[in-house]
Tab-separated table of C-alpha atoms in Angstrom:
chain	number	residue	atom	x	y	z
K	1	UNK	CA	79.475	116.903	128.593
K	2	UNK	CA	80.273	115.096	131.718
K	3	UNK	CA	83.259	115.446	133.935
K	4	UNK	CA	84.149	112.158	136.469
K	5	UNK	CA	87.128	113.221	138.801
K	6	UNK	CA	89.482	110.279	139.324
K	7	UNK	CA	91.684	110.002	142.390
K	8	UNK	CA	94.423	112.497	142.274
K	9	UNK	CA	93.041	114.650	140.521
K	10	UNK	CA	92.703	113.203	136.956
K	11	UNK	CA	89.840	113.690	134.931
K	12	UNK	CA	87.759	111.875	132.808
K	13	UNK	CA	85.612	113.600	130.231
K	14	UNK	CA	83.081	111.750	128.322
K	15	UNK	CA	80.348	113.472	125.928
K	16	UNK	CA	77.407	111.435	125.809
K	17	UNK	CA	74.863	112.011	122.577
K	18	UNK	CA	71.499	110.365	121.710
K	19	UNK	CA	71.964	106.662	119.959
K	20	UNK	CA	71.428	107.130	116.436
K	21	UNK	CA	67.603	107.035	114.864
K	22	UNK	CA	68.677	103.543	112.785
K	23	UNK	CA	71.323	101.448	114.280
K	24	UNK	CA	72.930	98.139	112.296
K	25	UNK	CA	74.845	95.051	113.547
K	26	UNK	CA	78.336	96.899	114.383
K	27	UNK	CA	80.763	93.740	113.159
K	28	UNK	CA	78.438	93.612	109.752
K	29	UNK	CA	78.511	97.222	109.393
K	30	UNK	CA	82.465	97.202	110.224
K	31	UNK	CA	82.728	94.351	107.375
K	32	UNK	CA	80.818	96.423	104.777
K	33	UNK	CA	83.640	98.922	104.822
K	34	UNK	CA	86.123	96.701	102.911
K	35	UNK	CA	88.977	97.679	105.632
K	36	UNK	CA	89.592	94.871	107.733
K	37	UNK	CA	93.133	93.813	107.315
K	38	UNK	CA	93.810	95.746	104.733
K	39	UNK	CA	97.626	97.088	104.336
K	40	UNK	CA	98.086	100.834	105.659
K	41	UNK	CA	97.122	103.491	102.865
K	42	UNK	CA	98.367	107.163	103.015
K	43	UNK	CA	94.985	108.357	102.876
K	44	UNK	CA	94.197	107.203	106.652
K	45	UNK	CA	98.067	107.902	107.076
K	46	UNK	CA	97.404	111.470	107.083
K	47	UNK	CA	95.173	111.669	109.360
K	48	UNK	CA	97.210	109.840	112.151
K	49	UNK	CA	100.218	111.686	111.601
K	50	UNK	CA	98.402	115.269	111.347
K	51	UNK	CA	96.811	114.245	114.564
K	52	UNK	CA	100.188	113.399	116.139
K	53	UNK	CA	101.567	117.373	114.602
K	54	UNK	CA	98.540	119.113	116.008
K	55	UNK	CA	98.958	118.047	119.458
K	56	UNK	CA	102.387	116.977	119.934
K	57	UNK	CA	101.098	113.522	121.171
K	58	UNK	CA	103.845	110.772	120.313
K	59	UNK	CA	101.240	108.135	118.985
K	60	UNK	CA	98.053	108.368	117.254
K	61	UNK	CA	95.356	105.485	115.686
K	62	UNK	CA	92.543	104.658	113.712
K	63	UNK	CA	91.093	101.733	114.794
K	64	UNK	CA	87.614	99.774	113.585
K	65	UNK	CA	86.434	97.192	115.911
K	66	UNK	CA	85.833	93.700	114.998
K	67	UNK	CA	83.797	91.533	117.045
K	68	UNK	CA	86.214	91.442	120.241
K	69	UNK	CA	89.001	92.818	118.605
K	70	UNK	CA	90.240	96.256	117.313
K	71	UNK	CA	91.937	96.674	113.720
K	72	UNK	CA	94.366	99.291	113.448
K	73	UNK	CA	94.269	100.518	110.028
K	74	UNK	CA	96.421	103.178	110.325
K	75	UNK	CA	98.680	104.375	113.421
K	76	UNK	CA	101.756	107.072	113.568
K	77	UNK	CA	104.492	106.234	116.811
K	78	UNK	CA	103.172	102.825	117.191
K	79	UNK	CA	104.843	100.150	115.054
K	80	UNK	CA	104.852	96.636	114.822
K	81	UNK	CA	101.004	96.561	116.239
K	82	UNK	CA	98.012	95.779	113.951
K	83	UNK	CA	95.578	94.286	116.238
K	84	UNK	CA	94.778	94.797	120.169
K	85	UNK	CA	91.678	92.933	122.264
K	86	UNK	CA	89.251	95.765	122.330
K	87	UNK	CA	88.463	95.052	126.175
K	88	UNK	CA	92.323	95.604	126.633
K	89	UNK	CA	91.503	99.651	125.541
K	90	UNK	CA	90.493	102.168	126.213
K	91	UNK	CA	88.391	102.582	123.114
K	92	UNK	CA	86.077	99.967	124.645
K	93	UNK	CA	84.259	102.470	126.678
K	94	UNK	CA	84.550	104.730	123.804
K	95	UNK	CA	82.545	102.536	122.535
K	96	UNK	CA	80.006	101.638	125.016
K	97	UNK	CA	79.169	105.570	125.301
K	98	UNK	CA	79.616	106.370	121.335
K	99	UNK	CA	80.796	109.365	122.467
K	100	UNK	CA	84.491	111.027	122.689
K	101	UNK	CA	86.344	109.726	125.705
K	102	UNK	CA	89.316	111.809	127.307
K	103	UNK	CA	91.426	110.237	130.023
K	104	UNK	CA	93.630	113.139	131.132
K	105	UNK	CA	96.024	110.913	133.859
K	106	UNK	CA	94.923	107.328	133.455
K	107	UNK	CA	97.019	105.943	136.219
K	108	UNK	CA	95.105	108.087	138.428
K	109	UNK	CA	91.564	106.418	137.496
K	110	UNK	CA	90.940	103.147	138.519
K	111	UNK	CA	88.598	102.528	135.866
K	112	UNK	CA	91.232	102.157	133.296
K	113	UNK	CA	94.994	101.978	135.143
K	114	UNK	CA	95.548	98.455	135.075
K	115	UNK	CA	94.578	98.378	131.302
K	116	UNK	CA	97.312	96.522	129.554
K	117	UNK	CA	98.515	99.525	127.650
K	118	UNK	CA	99.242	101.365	130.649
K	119	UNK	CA	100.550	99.125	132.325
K	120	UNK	CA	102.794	97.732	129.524
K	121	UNK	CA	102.996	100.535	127.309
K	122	UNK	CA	103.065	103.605	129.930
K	123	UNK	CA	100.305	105.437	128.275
K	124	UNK	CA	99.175	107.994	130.666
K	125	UNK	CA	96.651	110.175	128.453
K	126	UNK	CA	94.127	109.405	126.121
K	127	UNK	CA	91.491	111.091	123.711
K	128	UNK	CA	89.343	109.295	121.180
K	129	UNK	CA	86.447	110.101	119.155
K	130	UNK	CA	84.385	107.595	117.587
K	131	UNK	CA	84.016	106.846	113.724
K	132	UNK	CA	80.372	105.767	112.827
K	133	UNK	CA	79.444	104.638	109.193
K	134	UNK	CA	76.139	106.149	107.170
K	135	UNK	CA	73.848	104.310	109.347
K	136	UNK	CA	75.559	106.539	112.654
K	137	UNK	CA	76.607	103.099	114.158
K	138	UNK	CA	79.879	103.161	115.525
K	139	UNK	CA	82.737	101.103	114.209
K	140	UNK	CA	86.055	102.487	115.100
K	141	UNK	CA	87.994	105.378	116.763
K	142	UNK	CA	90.348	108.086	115.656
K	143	UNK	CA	92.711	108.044	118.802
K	144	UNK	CA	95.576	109.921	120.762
K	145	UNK	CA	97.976	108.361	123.235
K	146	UNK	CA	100.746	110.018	125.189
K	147	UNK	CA	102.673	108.611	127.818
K	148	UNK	CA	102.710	111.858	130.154
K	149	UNK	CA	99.500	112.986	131.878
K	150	UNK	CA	97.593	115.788	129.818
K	151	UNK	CA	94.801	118.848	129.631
K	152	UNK	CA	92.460	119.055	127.003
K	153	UNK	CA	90.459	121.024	126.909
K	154	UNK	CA	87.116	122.320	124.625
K	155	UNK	CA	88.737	123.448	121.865
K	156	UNK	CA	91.075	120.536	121.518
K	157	UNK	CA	87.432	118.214	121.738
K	158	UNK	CA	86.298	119.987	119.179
K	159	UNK	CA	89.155	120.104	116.440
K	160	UNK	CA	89.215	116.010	117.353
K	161	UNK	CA	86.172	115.864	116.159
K	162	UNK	CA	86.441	118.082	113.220
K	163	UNK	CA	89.466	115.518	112.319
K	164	UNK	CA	87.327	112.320	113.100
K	165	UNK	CA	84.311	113.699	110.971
K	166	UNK	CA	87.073	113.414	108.017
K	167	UNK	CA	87.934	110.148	108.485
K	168	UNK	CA	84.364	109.362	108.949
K	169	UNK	CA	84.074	110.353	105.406
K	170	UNK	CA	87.100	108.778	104.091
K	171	UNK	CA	85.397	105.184	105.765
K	172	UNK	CA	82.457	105.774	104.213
K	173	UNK	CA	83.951	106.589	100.833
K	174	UNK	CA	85.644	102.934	101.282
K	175	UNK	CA	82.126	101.710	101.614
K	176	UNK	CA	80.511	103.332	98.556
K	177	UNK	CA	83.401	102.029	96.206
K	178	UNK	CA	83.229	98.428	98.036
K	179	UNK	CA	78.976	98.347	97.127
K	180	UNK	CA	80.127	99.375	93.651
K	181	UNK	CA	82.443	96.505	93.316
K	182	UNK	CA	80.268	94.712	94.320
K	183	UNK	CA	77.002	95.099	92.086
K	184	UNK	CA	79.584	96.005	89.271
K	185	UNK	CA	80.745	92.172	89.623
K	186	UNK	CA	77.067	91.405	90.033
K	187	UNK	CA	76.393	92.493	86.780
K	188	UNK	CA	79.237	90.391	85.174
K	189	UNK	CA	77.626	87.446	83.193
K	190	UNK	CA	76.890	84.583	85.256
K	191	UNK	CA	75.424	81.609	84.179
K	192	UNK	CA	75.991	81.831	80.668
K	193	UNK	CA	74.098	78.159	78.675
K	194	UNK	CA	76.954	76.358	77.281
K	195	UNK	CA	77.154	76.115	73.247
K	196	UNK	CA	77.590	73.023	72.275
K	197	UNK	CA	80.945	72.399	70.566
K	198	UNK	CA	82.213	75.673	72.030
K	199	UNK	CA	84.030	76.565	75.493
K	200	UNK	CA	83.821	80.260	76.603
K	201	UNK	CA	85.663	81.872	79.366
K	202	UNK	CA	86.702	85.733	80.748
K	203	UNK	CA	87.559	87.553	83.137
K	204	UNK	CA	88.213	91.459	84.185
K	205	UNK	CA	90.801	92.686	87.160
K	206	UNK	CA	90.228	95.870	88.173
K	207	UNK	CA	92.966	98.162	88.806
K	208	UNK	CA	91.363	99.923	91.418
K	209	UNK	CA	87.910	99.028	93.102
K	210	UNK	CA	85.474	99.398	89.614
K	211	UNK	CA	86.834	98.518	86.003
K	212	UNK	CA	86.357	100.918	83.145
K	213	UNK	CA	87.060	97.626	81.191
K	214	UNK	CA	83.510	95.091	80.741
K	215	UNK	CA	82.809	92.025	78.489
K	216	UNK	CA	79.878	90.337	78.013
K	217	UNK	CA	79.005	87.313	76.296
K	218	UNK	CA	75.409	85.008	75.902
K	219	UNK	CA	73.408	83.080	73.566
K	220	UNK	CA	70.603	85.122	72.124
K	221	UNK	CA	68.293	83.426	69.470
K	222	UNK	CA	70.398	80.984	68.362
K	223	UNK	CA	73.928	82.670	67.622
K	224	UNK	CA	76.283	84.239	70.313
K	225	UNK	CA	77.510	87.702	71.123
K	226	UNK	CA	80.580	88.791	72.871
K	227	UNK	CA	81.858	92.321	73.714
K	228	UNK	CA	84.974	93.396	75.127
K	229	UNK	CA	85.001	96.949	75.772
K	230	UNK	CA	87.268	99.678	77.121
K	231	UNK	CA	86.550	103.073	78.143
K	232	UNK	CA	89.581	105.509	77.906
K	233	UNK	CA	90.942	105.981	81.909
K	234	UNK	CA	90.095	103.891	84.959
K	235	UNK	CA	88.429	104.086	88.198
K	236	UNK	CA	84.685	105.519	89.645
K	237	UNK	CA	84.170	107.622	86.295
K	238	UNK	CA	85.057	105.139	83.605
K	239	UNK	CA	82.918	102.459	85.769
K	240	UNK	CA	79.773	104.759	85.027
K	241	UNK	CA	80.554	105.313	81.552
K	242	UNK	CA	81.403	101.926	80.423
K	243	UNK	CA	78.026	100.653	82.367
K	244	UNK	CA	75.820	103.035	80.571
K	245	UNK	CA	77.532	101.795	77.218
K	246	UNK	CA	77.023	97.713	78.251
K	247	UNK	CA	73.553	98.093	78.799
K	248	UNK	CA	72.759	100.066	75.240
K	249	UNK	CA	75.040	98.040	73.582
K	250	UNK	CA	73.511	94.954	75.450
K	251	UNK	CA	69.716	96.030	74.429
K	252	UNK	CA	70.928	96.801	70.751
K	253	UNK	CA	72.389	93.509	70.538
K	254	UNK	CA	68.996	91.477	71.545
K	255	UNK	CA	66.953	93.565	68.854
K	256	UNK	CA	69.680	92.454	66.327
K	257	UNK	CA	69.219	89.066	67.630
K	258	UNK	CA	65.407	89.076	67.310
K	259	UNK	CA	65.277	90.177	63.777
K	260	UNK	CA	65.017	88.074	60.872
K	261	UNK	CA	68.575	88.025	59.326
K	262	UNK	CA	67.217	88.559	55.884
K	263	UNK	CA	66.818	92.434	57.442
K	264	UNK	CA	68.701	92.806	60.241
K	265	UNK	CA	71.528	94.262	58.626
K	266	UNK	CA	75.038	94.341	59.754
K	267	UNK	CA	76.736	94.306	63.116
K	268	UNK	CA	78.094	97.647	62.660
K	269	UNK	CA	74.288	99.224	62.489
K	270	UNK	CA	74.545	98.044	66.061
K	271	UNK	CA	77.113	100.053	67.307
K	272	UNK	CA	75.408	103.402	65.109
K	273	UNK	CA	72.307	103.035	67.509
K	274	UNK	CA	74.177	103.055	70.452
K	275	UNK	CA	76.348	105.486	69.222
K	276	UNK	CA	73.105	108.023	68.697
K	277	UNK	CA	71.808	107.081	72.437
K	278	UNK	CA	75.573	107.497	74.212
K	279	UNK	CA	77.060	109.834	71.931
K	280	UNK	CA	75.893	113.088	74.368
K	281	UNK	CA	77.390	111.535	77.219
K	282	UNK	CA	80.472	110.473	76.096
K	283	UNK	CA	80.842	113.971	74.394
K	284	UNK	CA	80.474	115.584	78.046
K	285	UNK	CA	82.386	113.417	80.046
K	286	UNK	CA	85.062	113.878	77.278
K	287	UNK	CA	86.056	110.104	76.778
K	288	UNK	CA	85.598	107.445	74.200
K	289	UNK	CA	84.889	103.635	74.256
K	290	UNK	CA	86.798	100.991	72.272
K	291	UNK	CA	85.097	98.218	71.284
K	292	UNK	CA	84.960	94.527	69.546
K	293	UNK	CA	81.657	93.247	68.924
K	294	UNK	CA	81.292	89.764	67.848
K	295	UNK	CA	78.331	87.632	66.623
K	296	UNK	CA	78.950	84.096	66.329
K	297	UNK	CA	77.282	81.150	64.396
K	298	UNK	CA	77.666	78.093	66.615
K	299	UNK	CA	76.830	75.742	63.545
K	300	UNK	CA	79.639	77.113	61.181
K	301	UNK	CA	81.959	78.599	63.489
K	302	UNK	CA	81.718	81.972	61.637
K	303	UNK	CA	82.223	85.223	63.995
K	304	UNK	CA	81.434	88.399	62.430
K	305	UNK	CA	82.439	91.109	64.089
K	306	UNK	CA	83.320	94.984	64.306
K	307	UNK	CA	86.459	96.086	65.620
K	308	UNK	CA	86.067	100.212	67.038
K	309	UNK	CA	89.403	100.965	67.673
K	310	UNK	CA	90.165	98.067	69.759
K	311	UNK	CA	92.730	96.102	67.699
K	312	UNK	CA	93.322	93.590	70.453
K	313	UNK	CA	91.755	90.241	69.274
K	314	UNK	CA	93.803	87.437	67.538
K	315	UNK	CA	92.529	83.951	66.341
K	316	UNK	CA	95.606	81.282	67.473
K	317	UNK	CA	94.821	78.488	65.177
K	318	UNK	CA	95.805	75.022	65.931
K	319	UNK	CA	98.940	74.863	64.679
K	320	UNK	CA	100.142	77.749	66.661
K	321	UNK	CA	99.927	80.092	63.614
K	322	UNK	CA	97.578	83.153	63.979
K	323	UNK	CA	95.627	85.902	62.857
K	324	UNK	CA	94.910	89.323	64.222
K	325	UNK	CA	91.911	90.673	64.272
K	326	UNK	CA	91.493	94.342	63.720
K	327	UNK	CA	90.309	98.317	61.406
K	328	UNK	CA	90.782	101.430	60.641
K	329	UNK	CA	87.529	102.037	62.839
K	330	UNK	CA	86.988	104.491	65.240
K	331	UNK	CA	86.401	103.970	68.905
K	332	UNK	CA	83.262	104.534	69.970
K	333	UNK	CA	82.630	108.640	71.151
K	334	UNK	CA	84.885	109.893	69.252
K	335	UNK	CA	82.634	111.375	66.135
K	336	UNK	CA	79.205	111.592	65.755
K	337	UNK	CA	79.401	110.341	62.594
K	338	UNK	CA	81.013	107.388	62.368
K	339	UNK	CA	80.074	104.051	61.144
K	340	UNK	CA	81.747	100.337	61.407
K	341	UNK	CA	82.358	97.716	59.363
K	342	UNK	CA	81.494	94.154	59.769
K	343	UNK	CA	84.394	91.526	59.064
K	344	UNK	CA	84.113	87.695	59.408
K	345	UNK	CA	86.981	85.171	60.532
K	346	UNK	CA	86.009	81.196	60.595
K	347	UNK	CA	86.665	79.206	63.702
K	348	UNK	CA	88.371	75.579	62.959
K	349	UNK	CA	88.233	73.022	65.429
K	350	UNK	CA	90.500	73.609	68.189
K	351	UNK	CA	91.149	76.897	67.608
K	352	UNK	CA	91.184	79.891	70.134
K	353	UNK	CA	89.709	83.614	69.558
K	354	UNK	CA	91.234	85.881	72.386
K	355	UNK	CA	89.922	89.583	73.038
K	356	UNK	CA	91.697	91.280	75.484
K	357	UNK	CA	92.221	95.120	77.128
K	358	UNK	CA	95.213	96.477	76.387
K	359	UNK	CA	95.954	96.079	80.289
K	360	UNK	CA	97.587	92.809	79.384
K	361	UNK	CA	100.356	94.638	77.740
K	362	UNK	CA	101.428	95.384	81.374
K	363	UNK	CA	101.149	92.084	82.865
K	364	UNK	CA	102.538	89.112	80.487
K	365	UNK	CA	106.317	88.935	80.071
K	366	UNK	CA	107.256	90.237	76.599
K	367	UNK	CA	103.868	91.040	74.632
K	368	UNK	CA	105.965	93.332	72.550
K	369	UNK	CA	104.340	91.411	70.072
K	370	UNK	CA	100.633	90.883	71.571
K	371	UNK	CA	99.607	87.907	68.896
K	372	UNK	CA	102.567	85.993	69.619
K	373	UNK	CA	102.111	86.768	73.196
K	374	UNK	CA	98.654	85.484	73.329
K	375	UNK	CA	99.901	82.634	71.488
K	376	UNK	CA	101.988	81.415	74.075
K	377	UNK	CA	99.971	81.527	76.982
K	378	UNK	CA	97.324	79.731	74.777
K	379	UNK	CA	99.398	76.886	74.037
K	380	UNK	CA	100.859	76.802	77.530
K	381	UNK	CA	97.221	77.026	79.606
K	382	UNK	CA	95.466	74.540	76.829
K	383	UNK	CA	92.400	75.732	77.636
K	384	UNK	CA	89.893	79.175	77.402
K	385	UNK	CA	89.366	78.590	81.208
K	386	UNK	CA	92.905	77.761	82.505
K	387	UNK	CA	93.965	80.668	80.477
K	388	UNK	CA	92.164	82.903	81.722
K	389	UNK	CA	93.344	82.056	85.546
K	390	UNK	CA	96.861	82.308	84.350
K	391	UNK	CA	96.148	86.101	83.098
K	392	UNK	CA	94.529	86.618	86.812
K	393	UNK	CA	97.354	85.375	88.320
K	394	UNK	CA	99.727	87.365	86.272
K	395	UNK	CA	97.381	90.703	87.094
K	396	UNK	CA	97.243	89.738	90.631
K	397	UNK	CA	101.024	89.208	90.867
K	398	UNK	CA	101.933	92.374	90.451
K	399	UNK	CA	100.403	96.188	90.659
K	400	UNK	CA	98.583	97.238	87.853
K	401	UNK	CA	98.439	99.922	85.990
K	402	UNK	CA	94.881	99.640	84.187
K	403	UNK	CA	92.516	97.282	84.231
K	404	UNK	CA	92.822	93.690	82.694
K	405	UNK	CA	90.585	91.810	80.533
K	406	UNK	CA	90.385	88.640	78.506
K	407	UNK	CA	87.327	87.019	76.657
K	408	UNK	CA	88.419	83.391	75.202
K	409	UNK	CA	86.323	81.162	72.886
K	410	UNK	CA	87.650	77.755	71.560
K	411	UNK	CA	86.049	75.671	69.282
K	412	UNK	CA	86.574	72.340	70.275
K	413	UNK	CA	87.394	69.246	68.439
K	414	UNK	CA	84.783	66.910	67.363
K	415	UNK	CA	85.030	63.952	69.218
């Protein structure tokens, strides 16, 4: 640690450490965070305001520097500010050194007393620490201001640093759950042939950063599967879950696909396979799946399907009228021994088949009664792909509760 006397006596303490083994673009690595302009969360709230109580300073920040600029995600005695030029700070040299910086009287060093917030703002002393992601490259700065001149001494250094190292980790938390948005949406079907005669279209909102909610939906040999499934809570945990269960349910679904329909059996055999390959998980994470299963004949417009404890699917027929689709079944997890049973609905021309999470209870304006509900916003959108952007915009509208999803297939009229 090196100590720089100022003119009248004010000090300047930087600690300068070896650059890190692997370094990455700073403004990439600041991006892959997910924070930029971002509202303020109480989670980075904390930190600035137990800063601010542990030593008595009157303003305290978090900032994470982008390109020329620094973001303030979260600050405590400094309102009305969410963005400074990073060469107007003093967290620019904090950067430069990636190292803490302590300016005990800046108006007493020239290197940084005609910076505009001392000049402007009176701020006298300043300590920050920097905030580096996995890689150790430095993005941002837990800071202190105070607007009288200051000691600070070893102690104080280290606690600062004890208190960056935790936002360090909340940052990097931010970045796991953005990569797992990420390759969660990745995994969402893409690219999906169109069936003649048919038009699909879904969609899932997340209530947090990963869905426990999935669908799926493709043309295998001929016919077409769709799944809309639910695992029972949200967030990290139900994200796992509910991928494990896609992928078995997904594989399951292709040998059932592949085998000559004089012996494949029915669709409920499906979900008793996966049922033996998840059941051990679910059973230890305590949680259970609901899930509707479909298997579709594009030539006759039959879908069979099992329901496990889903009972949110209705058929709105052309003339408004409709049917709900639903059993007795149990979700998926919830005994070892269960079994399902395959039902079949036919699909006239023009009519709709909606599967949804029951997340849409929460977002569209009086679903006390969910088929007539759905019924509505079919008949108001006209179409499997404008209704499903009116159910985003509905989910995006306002904060929700659990996650939304909604698989629509319409049969279309013959031309």
């Amino acid at each position: 640690m090196d100590e720089a006397p100022g003119e009248g006596g004010a000090r300047t303490v930087t600690a300068h450490r070896e650059p890190p083994a692997t370094t990455t673009d700073p403004d990439r690595a600041v991006e892959a965070t997910g924070l930029l302009d971002t509202p303020r969360e109480e989670r980075f709230d904390r930190f600035t305001q137990l800063a601010r109580t542990i030593w008595g300073v009157p303003m305290s920040s978090i900032n994470l520097f982008d390109h020329e600029r620094s973001f303030l995600k979260s600050t405590a005695g400094i309102d009305g500010v969410t963005e400074i030029r990073t060469s107007d700070t003093f967290c620019e040299t904090t950067r430069e050194h990636d190292a803490p910086l302590v300016i005990n009287d800046a108006v007493q060093d020239p290197a940084f007393a005609s910076l505009p917030t001392v000049t402007a703002f009176g701020v006298r002393f300043y300590a920050g620490h920097p905030i580096r992601d996995q890689h150790g490259t430095t993005i941002g700065t837990l800071c202190l201001y105070d607007t009288s001149p200051r000691e600070f001494g070893d102690h104080d250094l280290t606690m600062l640093e004890q208190l960056a190292t935790c936002v360090q980790d909340e940052v990097h938390l931010s970045s796991d759950r953005e990569h797992a948005t990420s390759v969660q949406q990745a995994l969402l079907p893409r690219g999906v042939a169109p069936v003649p005669g048919y038009t699909f279209a879904a969609t899932c909102v997340a209530t947090g950063l990963v869905a426990g909610d999935a669908f799926d939906h493709r043309e295998l040999e001929g016919g077409h599967y769709v799944l809309v499934a639910d695992v029972m809570g949200k967030g990290t945990a139900a994200a796992i879950l509910m991928s494990a269960v896609r992928t078995v349910i997904r594989a399951e679904m292709r040998r059932f696909a592949a085998t000559d329909p004089a012996t494949r059996g029915h669709l409920g055999g499906v979900l008793e396979r996966a049922r033996d390959v998840v059941q051990d998980d679910l059973e230890a994470a305590e949680a259970f799946v609901t899930i509707f299963l479909g298997w579709a004949d594009p030539h006759t417009g039959v879908l069979s399907f099992v329901d496990a404890g889903h009972g949110l699917s209705v058929v709105v027929h052309h003339d408004g009228s409709t049917t709900t689709l639903g059993s007795d079944d149990l979700p998926l997890g919830v005994d070892a021994t269960s079994d399902w049973h395959e039902q079949r609905v036919a699909l006239a021309a023009s009519d709709t088949f909606v599967c949804f999470s029951d997340g849409l209870l929460d977002v569209v304006p009086d679903i006390e009664v969910p088929s007539a509900a759905v019924s509505r916003l079919v008949a108001a959108t006209g179409s499997p792909h404008r209704l499903v952007r009116e159910v985003e915009r509905l989910a995006l509208a306002v904060p929700v509760r659990d996650d939304v999803t909604v698989l629509a297939v319409r049969k279309d009229a013959a031309e």
